[in-house]
Short mmCIF file of C-alpha atoms and ligand atoms in Angstrom, two decimals:
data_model
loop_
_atom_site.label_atom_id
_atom_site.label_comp_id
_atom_site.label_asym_id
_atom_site.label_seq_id
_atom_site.Cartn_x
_atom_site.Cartn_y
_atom_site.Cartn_z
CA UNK A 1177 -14.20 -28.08 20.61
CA UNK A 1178 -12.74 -25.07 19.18
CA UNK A 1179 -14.10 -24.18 15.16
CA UNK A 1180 -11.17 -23.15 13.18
CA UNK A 1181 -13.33 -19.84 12.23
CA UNK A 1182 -14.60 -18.91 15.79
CA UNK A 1183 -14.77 -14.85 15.94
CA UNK A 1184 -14.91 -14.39 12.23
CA UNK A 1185 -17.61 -12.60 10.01
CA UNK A 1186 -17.90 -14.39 6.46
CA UNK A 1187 -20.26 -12.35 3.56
CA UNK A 1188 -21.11 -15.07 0.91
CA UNK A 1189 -23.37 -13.89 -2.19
CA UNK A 1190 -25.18 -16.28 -4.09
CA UNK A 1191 -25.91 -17.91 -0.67
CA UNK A 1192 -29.32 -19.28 -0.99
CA UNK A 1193 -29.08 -22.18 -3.16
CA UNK A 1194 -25.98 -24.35 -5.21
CA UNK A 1195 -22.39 -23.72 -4.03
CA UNK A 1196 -23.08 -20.62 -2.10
CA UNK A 1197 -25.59 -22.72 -0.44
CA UNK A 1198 -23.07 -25.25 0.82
CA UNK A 1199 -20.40 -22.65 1.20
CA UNK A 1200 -21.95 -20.67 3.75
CA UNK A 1201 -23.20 -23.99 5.58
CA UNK A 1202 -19.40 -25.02 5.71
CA UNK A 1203 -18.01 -21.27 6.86
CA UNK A 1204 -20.92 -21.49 9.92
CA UNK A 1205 -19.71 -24.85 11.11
CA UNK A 1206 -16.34 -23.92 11.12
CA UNK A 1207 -17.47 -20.88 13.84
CA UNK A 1208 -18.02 -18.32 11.32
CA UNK A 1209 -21.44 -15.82 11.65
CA UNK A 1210 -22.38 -15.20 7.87
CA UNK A 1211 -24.63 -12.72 5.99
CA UNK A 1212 -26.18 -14.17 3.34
CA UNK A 1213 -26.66 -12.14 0.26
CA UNK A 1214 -28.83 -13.35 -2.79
CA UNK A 1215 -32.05 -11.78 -4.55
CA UNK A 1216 -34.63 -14.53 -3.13
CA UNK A 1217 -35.26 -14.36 0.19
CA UNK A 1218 -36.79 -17.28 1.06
CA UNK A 1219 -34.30 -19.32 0.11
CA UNK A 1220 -31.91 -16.74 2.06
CA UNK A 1221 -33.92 -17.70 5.06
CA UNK A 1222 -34.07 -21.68 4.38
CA UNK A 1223 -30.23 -21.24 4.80
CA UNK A 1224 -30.21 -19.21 7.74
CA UNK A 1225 -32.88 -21.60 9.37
CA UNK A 1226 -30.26 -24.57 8.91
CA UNK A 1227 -27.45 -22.76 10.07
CA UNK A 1228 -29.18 -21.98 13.01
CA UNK A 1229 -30.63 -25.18 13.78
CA UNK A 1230 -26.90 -26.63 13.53
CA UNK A 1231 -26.01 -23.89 16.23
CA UNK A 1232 -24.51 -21.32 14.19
CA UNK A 1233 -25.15 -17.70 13.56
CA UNK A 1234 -26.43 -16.34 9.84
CA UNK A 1235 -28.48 -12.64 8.52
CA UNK A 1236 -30.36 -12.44 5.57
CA UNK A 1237 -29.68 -9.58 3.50
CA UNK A 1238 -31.85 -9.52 0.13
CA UNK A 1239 -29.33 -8.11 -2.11
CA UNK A 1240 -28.86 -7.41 -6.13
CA UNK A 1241 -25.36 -7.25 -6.88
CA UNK A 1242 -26.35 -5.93 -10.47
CA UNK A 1243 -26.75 -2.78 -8.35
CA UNK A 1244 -24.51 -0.58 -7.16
CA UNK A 1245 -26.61 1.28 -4.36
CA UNK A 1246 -27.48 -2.61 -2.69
CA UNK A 1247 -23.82 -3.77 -2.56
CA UNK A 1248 -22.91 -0.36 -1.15
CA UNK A 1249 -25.72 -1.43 1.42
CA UNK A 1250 -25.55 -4.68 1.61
CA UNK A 1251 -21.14 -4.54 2.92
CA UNK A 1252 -22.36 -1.37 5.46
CA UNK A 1253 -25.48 -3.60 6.86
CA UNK A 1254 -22.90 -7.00 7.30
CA UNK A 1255 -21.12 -4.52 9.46
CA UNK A 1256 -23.50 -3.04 11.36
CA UNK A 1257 -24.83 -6.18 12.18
CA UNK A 1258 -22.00 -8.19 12.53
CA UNK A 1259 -19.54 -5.42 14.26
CA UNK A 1260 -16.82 -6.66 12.03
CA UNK A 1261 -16.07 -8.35 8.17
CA UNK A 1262 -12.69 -10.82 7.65
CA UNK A 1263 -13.96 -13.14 4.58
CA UNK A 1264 -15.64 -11.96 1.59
CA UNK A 1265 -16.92 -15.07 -1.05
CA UNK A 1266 -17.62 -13.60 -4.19
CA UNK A 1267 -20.05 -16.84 -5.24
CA UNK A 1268 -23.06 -15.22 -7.16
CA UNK A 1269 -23.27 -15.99 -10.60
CA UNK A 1270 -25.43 -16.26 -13.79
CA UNK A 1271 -25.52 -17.34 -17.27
CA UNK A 1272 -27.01 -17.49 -20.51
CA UNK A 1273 -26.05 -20.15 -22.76
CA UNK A 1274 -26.75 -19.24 -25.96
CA UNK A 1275 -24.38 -18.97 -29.06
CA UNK A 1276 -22.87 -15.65 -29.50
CA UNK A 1277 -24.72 -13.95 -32.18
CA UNK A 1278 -28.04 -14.91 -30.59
CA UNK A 1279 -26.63 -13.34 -27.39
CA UNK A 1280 -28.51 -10.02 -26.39
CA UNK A 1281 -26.70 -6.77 -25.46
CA UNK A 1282 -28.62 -6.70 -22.55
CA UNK A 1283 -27.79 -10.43 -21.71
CA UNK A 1284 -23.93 -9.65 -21.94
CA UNK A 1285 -24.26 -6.42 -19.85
CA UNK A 1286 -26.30 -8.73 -16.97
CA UNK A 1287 -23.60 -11.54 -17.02
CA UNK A 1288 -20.71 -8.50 -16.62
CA UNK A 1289 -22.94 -6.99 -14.01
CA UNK A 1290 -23.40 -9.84 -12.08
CA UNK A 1291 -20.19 -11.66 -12.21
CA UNK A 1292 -17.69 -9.20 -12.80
CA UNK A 1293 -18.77 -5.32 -11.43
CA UNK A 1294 -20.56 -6.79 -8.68
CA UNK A 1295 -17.61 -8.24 -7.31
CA UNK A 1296 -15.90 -5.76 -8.20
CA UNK A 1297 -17.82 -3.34 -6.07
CA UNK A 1298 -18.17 -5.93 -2.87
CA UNK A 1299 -14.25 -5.73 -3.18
CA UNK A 1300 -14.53 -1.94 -3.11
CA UNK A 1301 -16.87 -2.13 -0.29
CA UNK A 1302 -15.42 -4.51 1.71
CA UNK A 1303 -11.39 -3.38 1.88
CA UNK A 1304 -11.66 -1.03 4.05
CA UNK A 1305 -13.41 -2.95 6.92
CA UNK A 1306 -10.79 -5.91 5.60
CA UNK A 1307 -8.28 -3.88 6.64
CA UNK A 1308 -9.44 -3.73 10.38
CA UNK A 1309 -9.40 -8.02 10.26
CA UNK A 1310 -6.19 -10.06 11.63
CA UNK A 1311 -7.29 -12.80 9.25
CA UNK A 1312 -8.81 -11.18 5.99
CA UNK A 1313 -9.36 -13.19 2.58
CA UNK A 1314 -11.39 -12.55 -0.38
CA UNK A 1315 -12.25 -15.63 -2.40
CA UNK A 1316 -13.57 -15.23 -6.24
CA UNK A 1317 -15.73 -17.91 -7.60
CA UNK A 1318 -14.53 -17.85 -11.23
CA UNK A 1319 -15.01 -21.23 -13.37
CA UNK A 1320 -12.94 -23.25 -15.90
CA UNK A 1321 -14.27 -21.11 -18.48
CA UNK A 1322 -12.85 -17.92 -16.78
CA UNK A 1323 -9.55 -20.15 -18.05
CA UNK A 1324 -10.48 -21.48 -20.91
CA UNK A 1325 -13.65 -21.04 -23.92
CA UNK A 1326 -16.65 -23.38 -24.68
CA UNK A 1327 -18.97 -22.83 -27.21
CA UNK A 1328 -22.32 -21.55 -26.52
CA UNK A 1329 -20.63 -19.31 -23.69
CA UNK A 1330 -19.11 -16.35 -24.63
CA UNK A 1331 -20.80 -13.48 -22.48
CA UNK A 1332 -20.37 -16.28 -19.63
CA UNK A 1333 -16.42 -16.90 -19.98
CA UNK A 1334 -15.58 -13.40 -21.17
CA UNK A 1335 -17.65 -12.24 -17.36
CA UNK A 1336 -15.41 -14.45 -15.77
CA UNK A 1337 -12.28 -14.27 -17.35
CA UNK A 1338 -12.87 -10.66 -16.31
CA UNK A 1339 -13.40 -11.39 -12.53
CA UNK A 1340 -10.26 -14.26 -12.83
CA UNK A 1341 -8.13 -10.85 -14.20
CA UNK A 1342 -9.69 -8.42 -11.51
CA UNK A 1343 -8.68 -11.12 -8.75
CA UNK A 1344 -5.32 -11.75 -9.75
CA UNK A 1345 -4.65 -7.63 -9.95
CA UNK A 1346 -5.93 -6.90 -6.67
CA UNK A 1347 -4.56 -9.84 -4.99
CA UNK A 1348 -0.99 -7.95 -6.01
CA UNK A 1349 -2.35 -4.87 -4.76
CA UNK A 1350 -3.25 -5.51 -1.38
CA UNK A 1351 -0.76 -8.40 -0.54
CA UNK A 1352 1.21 -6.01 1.56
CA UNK A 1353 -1.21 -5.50 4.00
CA UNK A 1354 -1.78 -8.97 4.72
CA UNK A 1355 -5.33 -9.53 2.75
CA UNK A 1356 -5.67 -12.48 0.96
CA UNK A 1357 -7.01 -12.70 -2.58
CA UNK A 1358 -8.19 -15.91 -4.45
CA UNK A 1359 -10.02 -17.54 -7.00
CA UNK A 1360 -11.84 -20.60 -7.61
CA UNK A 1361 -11.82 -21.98 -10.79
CA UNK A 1362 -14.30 -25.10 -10.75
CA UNK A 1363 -15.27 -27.16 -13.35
CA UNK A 1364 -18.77 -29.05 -13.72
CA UNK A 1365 -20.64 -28.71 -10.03
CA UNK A 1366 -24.37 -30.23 -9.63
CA UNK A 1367 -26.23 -27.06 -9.19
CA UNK A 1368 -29.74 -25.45 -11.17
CA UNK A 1369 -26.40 -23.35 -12.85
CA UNK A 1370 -24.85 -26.41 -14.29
CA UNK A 1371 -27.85 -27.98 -15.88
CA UNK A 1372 -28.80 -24.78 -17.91
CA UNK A 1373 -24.92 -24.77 -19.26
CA UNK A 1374 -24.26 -28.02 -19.89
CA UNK A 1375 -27.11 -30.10 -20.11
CA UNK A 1376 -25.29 -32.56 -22.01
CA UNK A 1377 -23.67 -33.86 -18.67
CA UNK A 1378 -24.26 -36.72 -16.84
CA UNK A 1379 -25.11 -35.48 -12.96
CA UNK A 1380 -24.00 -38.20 -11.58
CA UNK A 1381 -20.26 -37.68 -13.10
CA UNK A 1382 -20.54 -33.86 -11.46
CA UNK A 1383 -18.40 -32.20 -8.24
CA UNK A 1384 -20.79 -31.64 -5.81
CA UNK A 1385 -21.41 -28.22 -4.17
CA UNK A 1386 -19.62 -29.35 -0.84
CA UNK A 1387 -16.50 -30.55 -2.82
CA UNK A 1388 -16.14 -26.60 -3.58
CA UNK A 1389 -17.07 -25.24 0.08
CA UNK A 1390 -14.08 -27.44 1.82
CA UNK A 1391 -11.50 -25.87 -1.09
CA UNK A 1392 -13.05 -22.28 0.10
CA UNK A 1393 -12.51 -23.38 3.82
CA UNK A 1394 -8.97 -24.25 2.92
CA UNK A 1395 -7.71 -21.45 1.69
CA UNK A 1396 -9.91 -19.27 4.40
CA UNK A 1397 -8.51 -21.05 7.24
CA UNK A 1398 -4.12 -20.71 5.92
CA UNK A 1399 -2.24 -18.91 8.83
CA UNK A 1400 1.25 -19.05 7.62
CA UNK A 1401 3.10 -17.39 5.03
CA UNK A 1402 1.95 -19.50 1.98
CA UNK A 1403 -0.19 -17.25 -0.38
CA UNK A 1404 -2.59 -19.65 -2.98
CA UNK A 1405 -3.41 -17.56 -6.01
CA UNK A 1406 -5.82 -19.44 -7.48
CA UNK A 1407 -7.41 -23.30 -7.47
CA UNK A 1408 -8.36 -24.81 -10.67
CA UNK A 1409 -10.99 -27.89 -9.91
CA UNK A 1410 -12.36 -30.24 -12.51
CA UNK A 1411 -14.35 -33.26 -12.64
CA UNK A 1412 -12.59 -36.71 -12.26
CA UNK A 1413 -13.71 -37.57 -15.93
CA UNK A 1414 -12.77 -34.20 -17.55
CA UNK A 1415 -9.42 -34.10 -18.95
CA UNK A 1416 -7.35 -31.07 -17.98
CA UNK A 1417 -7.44 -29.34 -21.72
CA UNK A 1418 -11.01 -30.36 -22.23
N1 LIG B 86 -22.25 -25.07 -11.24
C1 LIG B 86 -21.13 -25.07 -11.92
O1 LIG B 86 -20.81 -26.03 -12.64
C2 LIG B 86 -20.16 -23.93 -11.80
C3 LIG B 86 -18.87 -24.11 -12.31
C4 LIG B 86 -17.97 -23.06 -12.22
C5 LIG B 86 -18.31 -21.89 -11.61
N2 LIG B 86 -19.58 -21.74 -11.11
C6 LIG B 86 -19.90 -20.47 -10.47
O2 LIG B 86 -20.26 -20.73 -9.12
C7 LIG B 86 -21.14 -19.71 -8.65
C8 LIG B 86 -22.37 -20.36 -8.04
O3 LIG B 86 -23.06 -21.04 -9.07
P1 LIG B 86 -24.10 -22.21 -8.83
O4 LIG B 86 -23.76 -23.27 -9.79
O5 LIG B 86 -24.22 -22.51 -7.40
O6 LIG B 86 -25.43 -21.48 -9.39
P2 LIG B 86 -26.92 -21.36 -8.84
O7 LIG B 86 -27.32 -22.63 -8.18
O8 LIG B 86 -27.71 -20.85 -9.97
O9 LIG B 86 -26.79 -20.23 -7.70
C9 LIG B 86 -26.46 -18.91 -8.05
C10 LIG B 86 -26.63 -18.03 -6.84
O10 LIG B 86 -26.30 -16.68 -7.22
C11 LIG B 86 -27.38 -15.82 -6.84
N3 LIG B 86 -27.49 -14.68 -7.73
C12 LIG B 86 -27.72 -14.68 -9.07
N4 LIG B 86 -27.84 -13.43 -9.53
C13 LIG B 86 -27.68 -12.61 -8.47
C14 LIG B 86 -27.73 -11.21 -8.30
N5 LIG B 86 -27.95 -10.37 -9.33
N6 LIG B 86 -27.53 -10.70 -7.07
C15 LIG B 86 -27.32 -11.51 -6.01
N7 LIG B 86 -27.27 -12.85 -6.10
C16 LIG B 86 -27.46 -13.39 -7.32
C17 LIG B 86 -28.60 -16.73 -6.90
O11 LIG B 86 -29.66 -16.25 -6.09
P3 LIG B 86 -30.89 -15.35 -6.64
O12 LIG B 86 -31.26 -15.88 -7.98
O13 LIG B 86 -31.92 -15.54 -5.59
O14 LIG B 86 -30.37 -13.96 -6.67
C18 LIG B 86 -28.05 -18.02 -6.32
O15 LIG B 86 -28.07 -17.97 -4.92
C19 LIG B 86 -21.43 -18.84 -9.87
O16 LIG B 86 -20.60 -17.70 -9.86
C20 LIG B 86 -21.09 -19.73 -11.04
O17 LIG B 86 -20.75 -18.98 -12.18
C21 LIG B 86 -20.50 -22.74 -11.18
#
């Protein structure tokens, strides 16, 4: 049976565990090959080793996105290993939950680092081999707090309020030559993440991570001329200003 992503090259960070986890599972069912880009590469390889053992293709590619030199080598390796790069998921992520005058200048430059400059510069990395794809999207893991504040979260929402405003920009700016540019604004999702931020939810009531790979395969998989900006994806129980 034909996969809806045979001949494509996906690059998911934040791929060994959570919602990268499950994203880059998804993406390698539907035909994809995918590099896998965390720091730990063990749990890189525990990916890869299920991806393969379902019959798809994956690469491990221990990455830091905090730093500049690996993303410039991490995009260039995908490549050279791959021959070719048509979907970009910006999914690594980290936060500190603390209250904002017990937040460290060094914990607010990490959370900017991670989740905004580092996809920043996988977006800088990646366009120009974009450009070479029939079928290229980019697709920004922001959260509901990229949209909206919650206490105790500050560094976190201002990191990805920055990548939300980064991805709507460049989704403008390259529209004309056919690359796609989205975000993903979940809500609550039943990862190690979620359980640091909000340990006051019940687990149970939580999206799971596969709820949030099918919306990437979505958008990943549109042929025709409609262009989705950006997905906003809460819990059943959370009410939409809350
Ligand atoms: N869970 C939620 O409720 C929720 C809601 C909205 C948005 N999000 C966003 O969804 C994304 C995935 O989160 P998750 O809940 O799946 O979290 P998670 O389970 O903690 O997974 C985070 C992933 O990011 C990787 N990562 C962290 N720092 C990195 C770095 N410097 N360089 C490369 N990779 C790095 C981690 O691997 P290593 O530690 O091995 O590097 C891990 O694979 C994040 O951007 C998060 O902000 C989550």
């Amino acid at each position: 049976m034909e996969k809806p992503l045979e001949g494509s090259v996906a690059l998911v960070t934040g791929a060994g565990r959570g919602i990268g986890r499950s994203i880059a599972l998804t993406l390698a069912a539907a035909g994809a090959r995918v590099a896998l880009a965390a720091r730990s590469i063990a749990q890189l390889q525990a990916v890869q080793q299920e991806i393969i053992a379902a019959g798809g293709e994956a690469a491990c590619f221990p990455t830091d996105i905090a730093q500049e030199a690996q993303v410039v080598r991490l995009v260039a390796a995908t490549v050279e290993h791959f021959g070719q790069l048509d979907i970009v998921v910006n999914n690594a992520g980290v936060g500190f939950f603390v209250p904002l005058e017990h937040t460290s200048v060094e914990q607010w430059d990490y959370m900017m680092a991670v989740n905004a400059r580092g996809p920043f510069l996988i977006c800088r990395e990646a366009l120009p081999h974009l450009r070479r794809s029939t079928h290229p999207f980019i697709v920004n893991i922001s959260s509901v707090v990229g949209l909206k504040g919650y206490a105790n979260q500050a560094g976190y929402s201002a990191s990805k309020h920055a990548l939300l405003g980064m991805t709507k920009a460049l989704a403008r700016e390259v529209q004309a030559e056919g690359i796609r540019v989205h975000a993903i604004c979940p809500g609550g999702v039943d990862t190690d993440l979620i359980s640091q931020a909000r340990p006051d939810l019940d687990r149970s009531d939580l999206m799971k991570p596969e709820e949030i790979a099918e919306i990437v395969l979505f958008l990943v998989t549109r042929r025709g001329n409609a262009v989705i900006d950006e997905v906003d994806v809460r819990r059943r129980s959370a009410t939409p200003w809350g």
